[in-house]
Amino acid sequence: MELAVSQHDGVTVVQPAEARLDARAAVVFKDRMKHVIEAGQDRVVLDLSAVVFLDSSGLGAVVAAMRFLRTGQVLELAGLTPAVGRVFRLTRMDTVFTIHPGLDDALRAAA
Amino acid sequence: MMPCVPRPERHLIAADPQAVRDLLLALEAGTQMAALTPDSRECALLVLAEALNNVVEHGYPDAVGWIGLLPVPGRAGLAWRIVDAGRPVPELAQLRVAMPDGPAEGGFGWPLIRALTDEVRLSRRRGWNILTLRMRRAEGVLPCQDGVSAGAVA
């Protein structure tokens, strides 16, 4: 599970390069998110627009990444594809995160 | 010439996350799910992912093992049986079916399965777990999208 990381004005953007955030990818994803968040700016946006499949292990890894946030730092989501958005809604984890329709919306939004 | 009759899909995989992923990709491209709507197919694949991952994680926690998957009579692509020789699965009644309350890193698997199925049957025979899943159709009101169905089984 490779993560592409880019820095914008006040925002660190993380983009998984693979289409599946599943039980196979979850452990590595969480480990890499830890490093990205620890080195990240106060807003970290996880752009999931390339992810077409998310299972509960992948969901758990996204939620677990919040543990690595320092005080004042936030993790937001963007670009949920229909199948990924469904998992967030069914599990009500859509209420836990700020979710932007797309990355551009996330970058325009104020923290 | 033999008539061209599709053979039922039957799968036997190693109980590991990569094999589960490969199987789900094969199912997505296979004939059984070809006639389903994208919503129904995605929900069915999610249910199978959760059930198969459960076997990997809890059925064979420290051992190599196998998992069988075969379609059962019913709506094509929406009725499946999973067989394994791993540890016994707890009684269904004991499995938590309510979604975790608030941020959680686990505990979503069975609630997702129950939210997206009409019927879940579990039995243990000759040392094998046999889990039969009948998926909820996602057409029409898209019950699998709005989370309403999650409350129906709680």
PDB file of C-alpha atoms in Angstrom:
ATOM      1  CA  MET A   1       0.000   0.000   0.000  1.00  0.00           C
ATOM      2  CA  GLU A   2       2.015   2.938  -1.326  1.00  0.00           C
ATOM      3  CA  LEU A   3       0.964   6.387  -0.186  1.00  0.00           C
ATOM      4  CA  ALA A   4       1.659   9.474  -2.267  1.00  0.00           C
ATOM      5  CA  VAL A   5       2.179  12.476  -0.008  1.00  0.00           C
ATOM      6  CA  SER A   6       2.081  16.100  -1.122  1.00  0.00           C
ATOM      7  CA  GLN A   7       2.248  19.359   0.775  1.00  0.00           C
ATOM      8  CA  HIS A   8      -0.119  22.242   0.108  1.00  0.00           C
ATOM      9  CA  ASP A   9      -0.704  25.491   1.947  1.00  0.00           C
ATOM     10  CA  GLY A  10      -1.356  24.259   5.467  1.00  0.00           C
ATOM     11  CA  VAL A  11      -2.488  20.853   4.290  1.00  0.00           C
ATOM     12  CA  THR A  12      -0.748  17.519   3.917  1.00  0.00           C
ATOM     13  CA  VAL A  13      -2.482  15.379   1.303  1.00  0.00           C
ATOM     14  CA  VAL A  14      -2.192  11.592   1.367  1.00  0.00           C
ATOM     15  CA  GLN A  15      -3.280   9.499  -1.603  1.00  0.00           C
ATOM     16  CA  PRO A  16      -3.218   5.695  -1.495  1.00  0.00           C
ATOM     17  CA  ALA A  17      -1.924   4.464  -4.817  1.00  0.00           C
ATOM     18  CA  GLU A  18      -3.817   1.176  -4.709  1.00  0.00           C
ATOM     19  CA  ALA A  19      -7.464   0.551  -5.394  1.00  0.00           C
ATOM     20  CA  ARG A  20      -8.084  -1.717  -2.410  1.00  0.00           C
ATOM     21  CA  LEU A  21      -7.822  -0.747   1.228  1.00  0.00           C
ATOM     22  CA  ASP A  22      -8.579  -4.187   2.619  1.00  0.00           C
ATOM     23  CA  ALA A  23      -7.398  -6.718   5.183  1.00  0.00           C
ATOM     24  CA  ARG A  24      -4.343  -7.337   3.030  1.00  0.00           C
ATOM     25  CA  ALA A  25      -3.351  -3.679   3.004  1.00  0.00           C
ATOM     26  CA  ALA A  26      -4.590  -2.448   6.382  1.00  0.00           C
ATOM     27  CA  VAL A  27      -1.530  -3.037   8.570  1.00  0.00           C
ATOM     28  CA  VAL A  28       0.917  -1.428   6.165  1.00  0.00           C
ATOM     29  CA  PHE A  29      -1.497   1.429   5.506  1.00  0.00           C
ATOM     30  CA  LYS A  30      -1.798   2.188   9.213  1.00  0.00           C
ATOM     31  CA  ASP A  31       1.954   2.063   9.698  1.00  0.00           C
ATOM     32  CA  ARG A  32       2.590   4.446   6.812  1.00  0.00           C
ATOM     33  CA  MET A  33      -0.189   6.781   7.900  1.00  0.00           C
ATOM     34  CA  LYS A  34       1.539   7.034  11.276  1.00  0.00           C
ATOM     35  CA  HIS A  35       4.668   8.401   9.656  1.00  0.00           C
ATOM     36  CA  VAL A  36       2.732  10.731   7.349  1.00  0.00           C
ATOM     37  CA  ILE A  37       0.672  12.153  10.199  1.00  0.00           C
ATOM     38  CA  GLU A  38       3.628  12.593  12.518  1.00  0.00           C
ATOM     39  CA  ALA A  39       5.459  14.542   9.816  1.00  0.00           C
ATOM     40  CA  GLY A  40       2.290  16.212   8.538  1.00  0.00           C
ATOM     41  CA  GLN A  41       0.853  19.693   8.793  1.00  0.00           C
ATOM     42  CA  ASP A  42      -2.066  20.535  11.068  1.00  0.00           C
ATOM     43  CA  ARG A  43      -4.565  19.375   8.455  1.00  0.00           C
ATOM     44  CA  VAL A  44      -4.062  15.989   6.897  1.00  0.00           C
ATOM     45  CA  VAL A  45      -6.450  15.089   4.069  1.00  0.00           C
ATOM     46  CA  LEU A  46      -6.734  11.461   3.043  1.00  0.00           C
ATOM     47  CA  ASP A  47      -7.856  11.444  -0.590  1.00  0.00           C
ATOM     48  CA  LEU A  48      -9.598   8.114  -1.196  1.00  0.00           C
ATOM     49  CA  SER A  49     -10.718   8.826  -4.743  1.00  0.00           C
ATOM     50  CA  ALA A  50      -8.551   6.005  -6.132  1.00  0.00           C
ATOM     51  CA  VAL A  51      -9.861   3.459  -3.625  1.00  0.00           C
ATOM     52  CA  VAL A  52     -12.756   1.418  -4.976  1.00  0.00           C
ATOM     53  CA  PHE A  53     -12.908  -1.232  -2.250  1.00  0.00           C
ATOM     54  CA  LEU A  54     -12.809  -0.790   1.509  1.00  0.00           C
ATOM     55  CA  ASP A  55     -13.580  -3.535   4.020  1.00  0.00           C
ATOM     56  CA  SER A  56     -13.903  -3.292   7.782  1.00  0.00           C
ATOM     57  CA  SER A  57     -10.183  -3.880   8.245  1.00  0.00           C
ATOM     58  CA  GLY A  58      -9.411  -0.950   5.974  1.00  0.00           C
ATOM     59  CA  LEU A  59     -12.028   1.149   7.733  1.00  0.00           C
ATOM     60  CA  GLY A  60     -10.513   0.238  11.091  1.00  0.00           C
ATOM     61  CA  ALA A  61      -7.106   1.309   9.835  1.00  0.00           C
ATOM     62  CA  VAL A  62      -8.445   4.707   8.756  1.00  0.00           C
ATOM     63  CA  VAL A  63     -10.059   5.203  12.168  1.00  0.00           C
ATOM     64  CA  ALA A  64      -6.900   3.966  13.892  1.00  0.00           C
ATOM     65  CA  ALA A  65      -4.869   6.624  12.103  1.00  0.00           C
ATOM     66  CA  MET A  66      -6.627   9.226  14.230  1.00  0.00           C
ATOM     67  CA  ARG A  67      -4.668   7.913  17.205  1.00  0.00           C
ATOM     68  CA  PHE A  68      -1.504   9.369  15.706  1.00  0.00           C
ATOM     69  CA  LEU A  69      -2.853  12.912  15.539  1.00  0.00           C
ATOM     70  CA  ARG A  70      -1.184  15.423  17.812  1.00  0.00           C
ATOM     71  CA  THR A  71      -3.186  18.059  19.655  1.00  0.00           C
ATOM     72  CA  GLY A  72      -4.617  20.519  17.163  1.00  0.00           C
ATOM     73  CA  GLN A  73      -4.043  18.272  14.162  1.00  0.00           C
ATOM     74  CA  VAL A  74      -7.006  16.901  12.187  1.00  0.00           C
ATOM     75  CA  LEU A  75      -7.511  14.074   9.722  1.00  0.00           C
ATOM     76  CA  GLU A  76     -10.133  14.700   7.036  1.00  0.00           C
ATOM     77  CA  LEU A  77     -11.315  12.550   4.149  1.00  0.00           C
ATOM     78  CA  ALA A  78     -12.005  13.383   0.527  1.00  0.00           C
ATOM     79  CA  GLY A  79     -13.165  11.691  -2.650  1.00  0.00           C
ATOM     80  CA  LEU A  80     -15.054   8.709  -1.283  1.00  0.00           C
ATOM     81  CA  THR A  81     -16.120   6.451  -4.142  1.00  0.00           C
ATOM     82  CA  PRO A  82     -19.653   4.986  -3.875  1.00  0.00           C
ATOM     83  CA  ALA A  83     -18.563   1.644  -2.409  1.00  0.00           C
ATOM     84  CA  VAL A  84     -16.255   3.307   0.104  1.00  0.00           C
ATOM     85  CA  GLY A  85     -18.830   5.906   1.092  1.00  0.00           C
ATOM     86  CA  ARG A  86     -21.366   3.144   1.704  1.00  0.00           C
ATOM     87  CA  VAL A  87     -19.087   1.468   4.254  1.00  0.00           C
ATOM     88  CA  PHE A  88     -18.615   4.757   6.091  1.00  0.00           C
ATOM     89  CA  ARG A  89     -22.374   5.363   6.157  1.00  0.00           C
ATOM     90  CA  LEU A  90     -23.362   1.859   7.210  1.00  0.00           C
ATOM     91  CA  THR A  91     -20.891   1.921  10.088  1.00  0.00           C
ATOM     92  CA  ARG A  92     -21.716   5.549  10.911  1.00  0.00           C
ATOM     93  CA  MET A  93     -18.043   6.412  10.688  1.00  0.00           C
ATOM     94  CA  ASP A  94     -19.135   9.172   8.312  1.00  0.00           C
ATOM     95  CA  THR A  95     -20.061  11.065  11.489  1.00  0.00           C
ATOM     96  CA  VAL A  96     -16.538  10.758  12.871  1.00  0.00           C
ATOM     97  CA  PHE A  97     -14.719  12.494  10.027  1.00  0.00           C
ATOM     98  CA  THR A  98     -15.111  15.670   8.050  1.00  0.00           C
ATOM     99  CA  ILE A  99     -15.668  14.312   4.537  1.00  0.00           C
ATOM    100  CA  HIS A 100     -15.160  16.458   1.454  1.00  0.00           C
ATOM    101  CA  PRO A 101     -16.639  15.512  -1.938  1.00  0.00           C
ATOM    102  CA  GLY A 102     -13.285  15.865  -3.664  1.00  0.00           C
ATOM    103  CA  LEU A 103      -9.724  16.899  -2.990  1.00  0.00           C
ATOM    104  CA  ASP A 104     -10.287  20.343  -4.495  1.00  0.00           C
ATOM    105  CA  ASP A 105     -13.140  20.905  -2.036  1.00  0.00           C
ATOM    106  CA  ALA A 106     -10.892  19.837   0.806  1.00  0.00           C
ATOM    107  CA  LEU A 107      -8.142  22.227  -0.245  1.00  0.00           C
ATOM    108  CA  ARG A 108     -10.606  25.091  -0.575  1.00  0.00           C
ATOM    109  CA  ALA A 109     -12.214  24.409   2.780  1.00  0.00           C
ATOM    110  CA  ALA A 110     -11.009  26.221   5.835  1.00  0.00           C
ATOM    111  CA  ALA A 111      -9.612  24.118   8.618  1.00  0.00           C
TER     112      ALA A 111
ATOM    113  CA  MET B   1     -21.215 -30.522 -29.390  1.00  0.00           C
ATOM    114  CA  MET B   2     -21.859 -30.019 -25.702  1.00  0.00           C
ATOM    115  CA  PRO B   3     -24.262 -27.215 -24.905  1.00  0.00           C
ATOM    116  CA  CYS B   4     -22.571 -24.216 -23.434  1.00  0.00           C
ATOM    117  CA  VAL B   5     -23.785 -24.386 -19.842  1.00  0.00           C
ATOM    118  CA  PRO B   6     -21.967 -22.248 -17.296  1.00  0.00           C
ATOM    119  CA  ARG B   7     -20.400 -24.341 -14.574  1.00  0.00           C
ATOM    120  CA  PRO B   8     -21.093 -23.258 -11.048  1.00  0.00           C
ATOM    121  CA  GLU B   9     -18.247 -21.279  -9.585  1.00  0.00           C
ATOM    122  CA  ARG B  10     -16.514 -23.162  -6.837  1.00  0.00           C
ATOM    123  CA  HIS B  11     -13.438 -21.854  -5.169  1.00  0.00           C
ATOM    124  CA  LEU B  12     -10.911 -23.275  -2.759  1.00  0.00           C
ATOM    125  CA  ILE B  13      -8.348 -20.838  -1.439  1.00  0.00           C
ATOM    126  CA  ALA B  14      -5.662 -20.608   1.206  1.00  0.00           C
ATOM    127  CA  ALA B  15      -6.837 -18.807   4.311  1.00  0.00           C
ATOM    128  CA  ASP B  16      -4.772 -15.668   3.929  1.00  0.00           C
ATOM    129  CA  PRO B  17      -5.594 -12.048   3.085  1.00  0.00           C
ATOM    130  CA  GLN B  18      -3.966 -12.080  -0.348  1.00  0.00           C
ATOM    131  CA  ALA B  19      -5.928 -15.162  -1.392  1.00  0.00           C
ATOM    132  CA  VAL B  20      -9.142 -13.529  -0.162  1.00  0.00           C
ATOM    133  CA  ARG B  21      -8.368 -10.422  -2.194  1.00  0.00           C
ATOM    134  CA  ASP B  22      -7.615 -12.471  -5.299  1.00  0.00           C
ATOM    135  CA  LEU B  23     -10.841 -14.429  -4.889  1.00  0.00           C
ATOM    136  CA  LEU B  24     -12.932 -11.278  -4.544  1.00  0.00           C
ATOM    137  CA  LEU B  25     -11.354  -9.875  -7.693  1.00  0.00           C
ATOM    138  CA  ALA B  26     -12.133 -13.114  -9.504  1.00  0.00           C
ATOM    139  CA  LEU B  27     -15.750 -13.033  -8.291  1.00  0.00           C
ATOM    140  CA  GLU B  28     -16.124  -9.426  -9.373  1.00  0.00           C
ATOM    141  CA  ALA B  29     -15.119 -10.408 -12.897  1.00  0.00           C
ATOM    142  CA  GLY B  30     -16.890 -13.781 -12.850  1.00  0.00           C
ATOM    143  CA  THR B  31     -20.149 -14.963 -14.314  1.00  0.00           C
ATOM    144  CA  GLN B  32     -22.100 -15.423 -11.070  1.00  0.00           C
ATOM    145  CA  MET B  33     -22.206 -11.727 -10.300  1.00  0.00           C
ATOM    146  CA  ALA B  34     -22.316 -10.484 -13.858  1.00  0.00           C
ATOM    147  CA  ALA B  35     -26.067  -9.862 -13.862  1.00  0.00           C
ATOM    148  CA  LEU B  36     -26.146  -7.933 -10.595  1.00  0.00           C
ATOM    149  CA  THR B  37     -26.398  -4.181 -10.418  1.00  0.00           C
ATOM    150  CA  PRO B  38     -23.196  -2.445  -9.327  1.00  0.00           C
ATOM    151  CA  ASP B  39     -24.763  -1.744  -5.918  1.00  0.00           C
ATOM    152  CA  SER B  40     -25.786  -5.339  -5.365  1.00  0.00           C
ATOM    153  CA  ARG B  41     -22.439  -6.608  -6.548  1.00  0.00           C
ATOM    154  CA  GLU B  42     -20.514  -4.246  -4.283  1.00  0.00           C
ATOM    155  CA  CYS B  43     -22.623  -5.193  -1.267  1.00  0.00           C
ATOM    156  CA  ALA B  44     -22.266  -8.914  -1.984  1.00  0.00           C
ATOM    157  CA  LEU B  45     -18.511  -8.598  -2.360  1.00  0.00           C
ATOM    158  CA  LEU B  46     -18.294  -6.657   0.892  1.00  0.00           C
ATOM    159  CA  VAL B  47     -20.265  -9.323   2.770  1.00  0.00           C
ATOM    160  CA  LEU B  48     -18.063 -12.064   1.346  1.00  0.00           C
ATOM    161  CA  ALA B  49     -14.944 -10.064   2.206  1.00  0.00           C
ATOM    162  CA  GLU B  50     -16.053  -9.715   5.808  1.00  0.00           C
ATOM    163  CA  ALA B  51     -16.999 -13.375   6.141  1.00  0.00           C
ATOM    164  CA  LEU B  52     -13.814 -14.630   4.481  1.00  0.00           C
ATOM    165  CA  ASN B  53     -11.623 -12.293   6.515  1.00  0.00           C
ATOM    166  CA  ASN B  54     -13.309 -13.559   9.666  1.00  0.00           C
ATOM    167  CA  VAL B  55     -12.259 -17.083   8.779  1.00  0.00           C
ATOM    168  CA  VAL B  56      -8.682 -15.980   8.148  1.00  0.00           C
ATOM    169  CA  GLU B  57      -8.479 -13.967  11.327  1.00  0.00           C
ATOM    170  CA  HIS B  58     -10.477 -16.052  13.781  1.00  0.00           C
ATOM    171  CA  GLY B  59     -10.754 -19.485  12.190  1.00  0.00           C
ATOM    172  CA  TYR B  60      -7.068 -20.007  11.534  1.00  0.00           C
ATOM    173  CA  PRO B  61      -5.375 -17.438  13.767  1.00  0.00           C
ATOM    174  CA  ASP B  62      -2.060 -19.257  14.054  1.00  0.00           C
ATOM    175  CA  ALA B  63      -2.287 -21.884  11.378  1.00  0.00           C
ATOM    176  CA  VAL B  64      -2.460 -22.426   7.682  1.00  0.00           C
ATOM    177  CA  GLY B  65      -5.878 -23.410   6.451  1.00  0.00           C
ATOM    178  CA  TRP B  66      -8.299 -23.473   3.586  1.00  0.00           C
ATOM    179  CA  ILE B  67     -11.608 -21.850   2.738  1.00  0.00           C
ATOM    180  CA  GLY B  68     -14.167 -23.080   0.263  1.00  0.00           C
ATOM    181  CA  LEU B  69     -16.743 -20.865  -1.417  1.00  0.00           C
ATOM    182  CA  LEU B  70     -19.585 -22.086  -3.564  1.00  0.00           C
ATOM    183  CA  PRO B  71     -22.856 -20.667  -4.766  1.00  0.00           C
ATOM    184  CA  VAL B  72     -26.023 -22.168  -3.310  1.00  0.00           C
ATOM    185  CA  PRO B  73     -29.396 -22.390  -5.038  1.00  0.00           C
ATOM    186  CA  GLY B  74     -31.033 -19.013  -5.097  1.00  0.00           C
ATOM    187  CA  ARG B  75     -30.516 -15.721  -6.756  1.00  0.00           C
ATOM    188  CA  ALA B  76     -27.364 -15.869  -8.843  1.00  0.00           C
ATOM    189  CA  GLY B  77     -24.497 -14.072  -7.196  1.00  0.00           C
ATOM    190  CA  LEU B  78     -26.455 -13.382  -4.028  1.00  0.00           C
ATOM    191  CA  ALA B  79     -26.451 -16.763  -2.266  1.00  0.00           C
ATOM    192  CA  TRP B  80     -23.178 -18.283  -1.157  1.00  0.00           C
ATOM    193  CA  ARG B  81     -21.788 -20.867   1.206  1.00  0.00           C
ATOM    194  CA  ILE B  82     -18.422 -20.596   2.927  1.00  0.00           C
ATOM    195  CA  VAL B  83     -16.836 -23.737   4.349  1.00  0.00           C
ATOM    196  CA  ASP B  84     -13.724 -23.996   6.496  1.00  0.00           C
ATOM    197  CA  ALA B  85     -12.067 -26.337   8.971  1.00  0.00           C
ATOM    198  CA  GLY B  86     -10.938 -23.633  11.365  1.00  0.00           C
ATOM    199  CA  ARG B  87     -11.941 -22.965  14.933  1.00  0.00           C
ATOM    200  CA  PRO B  88     -15.658 -23.134  15.642  1.00  0.00           C
ATOM    201  CA  VAL B  89     -17.490 -19.878  15.041  1.00  0.00           C
ATOM    202  CA  PRO B  90     -19.423 -18.651  18.088  1.00  0.00           C
ATOM    203  CA  GLU B  91     -23.191 -19.024  18.044  1.00  0.00           C
ATOM    204  CA  LEU B  92     -24.677 -16.365  15.816  1.00  0.00           C
ATOM    205  CA  ALA B  93     -26.698 -15.060  18.721  1.00  0.00           C
ATOM    206  CA  GLN B  94     -23.484 -14.279  20.566  1.00  0.00           C
ATOM    207  CA  LEU B  95     -21.962 -12.314  17.721  1.00  0.00           C
ATOM    208  CA  ARG B  96     -22.333  -8.611  18.136  1.00  0.00           C
ATOM    209  CA  VAL B  97     -24.682  -7.272  15.507  1.00  0.00           C
ATOM    210  CA  ALA B  98     -24.852  -3.653  16.583  1.00  0.00           C
ATOM    211  CA  MET B  99     -22.433  -1.231  15.005  1.00  0.00           C
ATOM    212  CA  PRO B 100     -19.782   0.084  17.379  1.00  0.00           C
ATOM    213  CA  ASP B 101     -20.904   3.258  19.086  1.00  0.00           C
ATOM    214  CA  GLY B 102     -18.471   5.992  18.147  1.00  0.00           C
ATOM    215  CA  PRO B 103     -14.983   5.755  16.674  1.00  0.00           C
ATOM    216  CA  ALA B 104     -13.810   2.156  16.622  1.00  0.00           C
ATOM    217  CA  GLU B 105     -10.987   0.293  14.998  1.00  0.00           C
ATOM    218  CA  GLY B 106     -12.809  -3.025  14.810  1.00  0.00           C
ATOM    219  CA  GLY B 107     -16.092  -4.772  15.445  1.00  0.00           C
ATOM    220  CA  PHE B 108     -17.677  -3.756  12.141  1.00  0.00           C
ATOM    221  CA  GLY B 109     -17.490  -7.106  10.388  1.00  0.00           C
ATOM    222  CA  TRP B 110     -20.542  -8.952  11.672  1.00  0.00           C
ATOM    223  CA  PRO B 111     -22.726  -5.844  11.851  1.00  0.00           C
ATOM    224  CA  LEU B 112     -21.931  -5.187   8.182  1.00  0.00           C
ATOM    225  CA  ILE B 113     -22.717  -8.789   7.272  1.00  0.00           C
ATOM    226  CA  ARG B 114     -26.042  -8.663   9.109  1.00  0.00           C
ATOM    227  CA  ALA B 115     -26.937  -5.287   7.637  1.00  0.00           C
ATOM    228  CA  LEU B 116     -26.446  -6.487   4.075  1.00  0.00           C
ATOM    229  CA  THR B 117     -27.988  -9.965   4.253  1.00  0.00           C
ATOM    230  CA  ASP B 118     -31.499 -11.345   4.475  1.00  0.00           C
ATOM    231  CA  GLU B 119     -30.357 -14.639   5.916  1.00  0.00           C
ATOM    232  CA  VAL B 120     -27.274 -15.920   7.714  1.00  0.00           C
ATOM    233  CA  ARG B 121     -27.057 -19.600   8.659  1.00  0.00           C
ATOM    234  CA  LEU B 122     -24.209 -21.197  10.503  1.00  0.00           C
ATOM    235  CA  SER B 123     -23.593 -24.821  11.308  1.00  0.00           C
ATOM    236  CA  ARG B 124     -20.685 -27.000  12.370  1.00  0.00           C
ATOM    237  CA  ARG B 125     -20.455 -30.455  10.797  1.00  0.00           C
ATOM    238  CA  ARG B 126     -17.599 -32.911  10.995  1.00  0.00           C
ATOM    239  CA  GLY B 127     -15.266 -30.211  12.184  1.00  0.00           C
ATOM    240  CA  TRP B 128     -16.220 -27.800   9.418  1.00  0.00           C
ATOM    241  CA  ASN B 129     -17.881 -24.417   9.770  1.00  0.00           C
ATOM    242  CA  ILE B 130     -20.592 -23.948   7.155  1.00  0.00           C
ATOM    243  CA  LEU B 131     -21.819 -20.400   6.726  1.00  0.00           C
ATOM    244  CA  THR B 132     -24.630 -19.699   4.297  1.00  0.00           C
ATOM    245  CA  LEU B 133     -25.278 -16.116   3.278  1.00  0.00           C
ATOM    246  CA  ARG B 134     -28.194 -14.729   1.316  1.00  0.00           C
ATOM    247  CA  MET B 135     -27.602 -11.145   0.329  1.00  0.00           C
ATOM    248  CA  ARG B 136     -30.135  -8.377   0.523  1.00  0.00           C
ATOM    249  CA  ARG B 137     -30.962  -6.985  -2.876  1.00  0.00           C
ATOM    250  CA  ALA B 138     -29.693  -3.464  -3.332  1.00  0.00           C
ATOM    251  CA  GLU B 139     -32.033  -2.435  -6.128  1.00  0.00           C
ATOM    252  CA  GLY B 140     -34.871   0.011  -5.715  1.00  0.00           C
ATOM    253  CA  VAL B 141     -34.545   1.856  -2.458  1.00  0.00           C
ATOM    254  CA  LEU B 142     -30.899   0.883  -2.166  1.00  0.00           C
ATOM    255  CA  PRO B 143     -31.259  -0.417   1.382  1.00  0.00           C
ATOM    256  CA  CYS B 144     -27.585  -1.203   1.558  1.00  0.00           C
ATOM    257  CA  GLN B 145     -26.695   2.419   0.950  1.00  0.00           C
ATOM    258  CA  ASP B 146     -28.634   4.285   3.555  1.00  0.00           C
ATOM    259  CA  GLY B 147     -27.890   2.305   6.669  1.00  0.00           C
ATOM    260  CA  VAL B 148     -31.590   1.853   7.487  1.00  0.00           C
ATOM    261  CA  SER B 149     -31.270  -1.885   7.099  1.00  0.00           C
ATOM    262  CA  ALA B 150     -28.624  -1.928   9.816  1.00  0.00           C
ATOM    263  CA  GLY B 151     -31.322  -1.263  12.350  1.00  0.00           C
ATOM    264  CA  ALA B 152     -33.574  -4.036  11.155  1.00  0.00           C
ATOM    265  CA  VAL B 153     -31.394  -6.792  12.518  1.00  0.00           C
ATOM    266  CA  ALA B 154     -30.207  -5.142  15.713  1.00  0.00           C
TER     267      ALA B 154
END
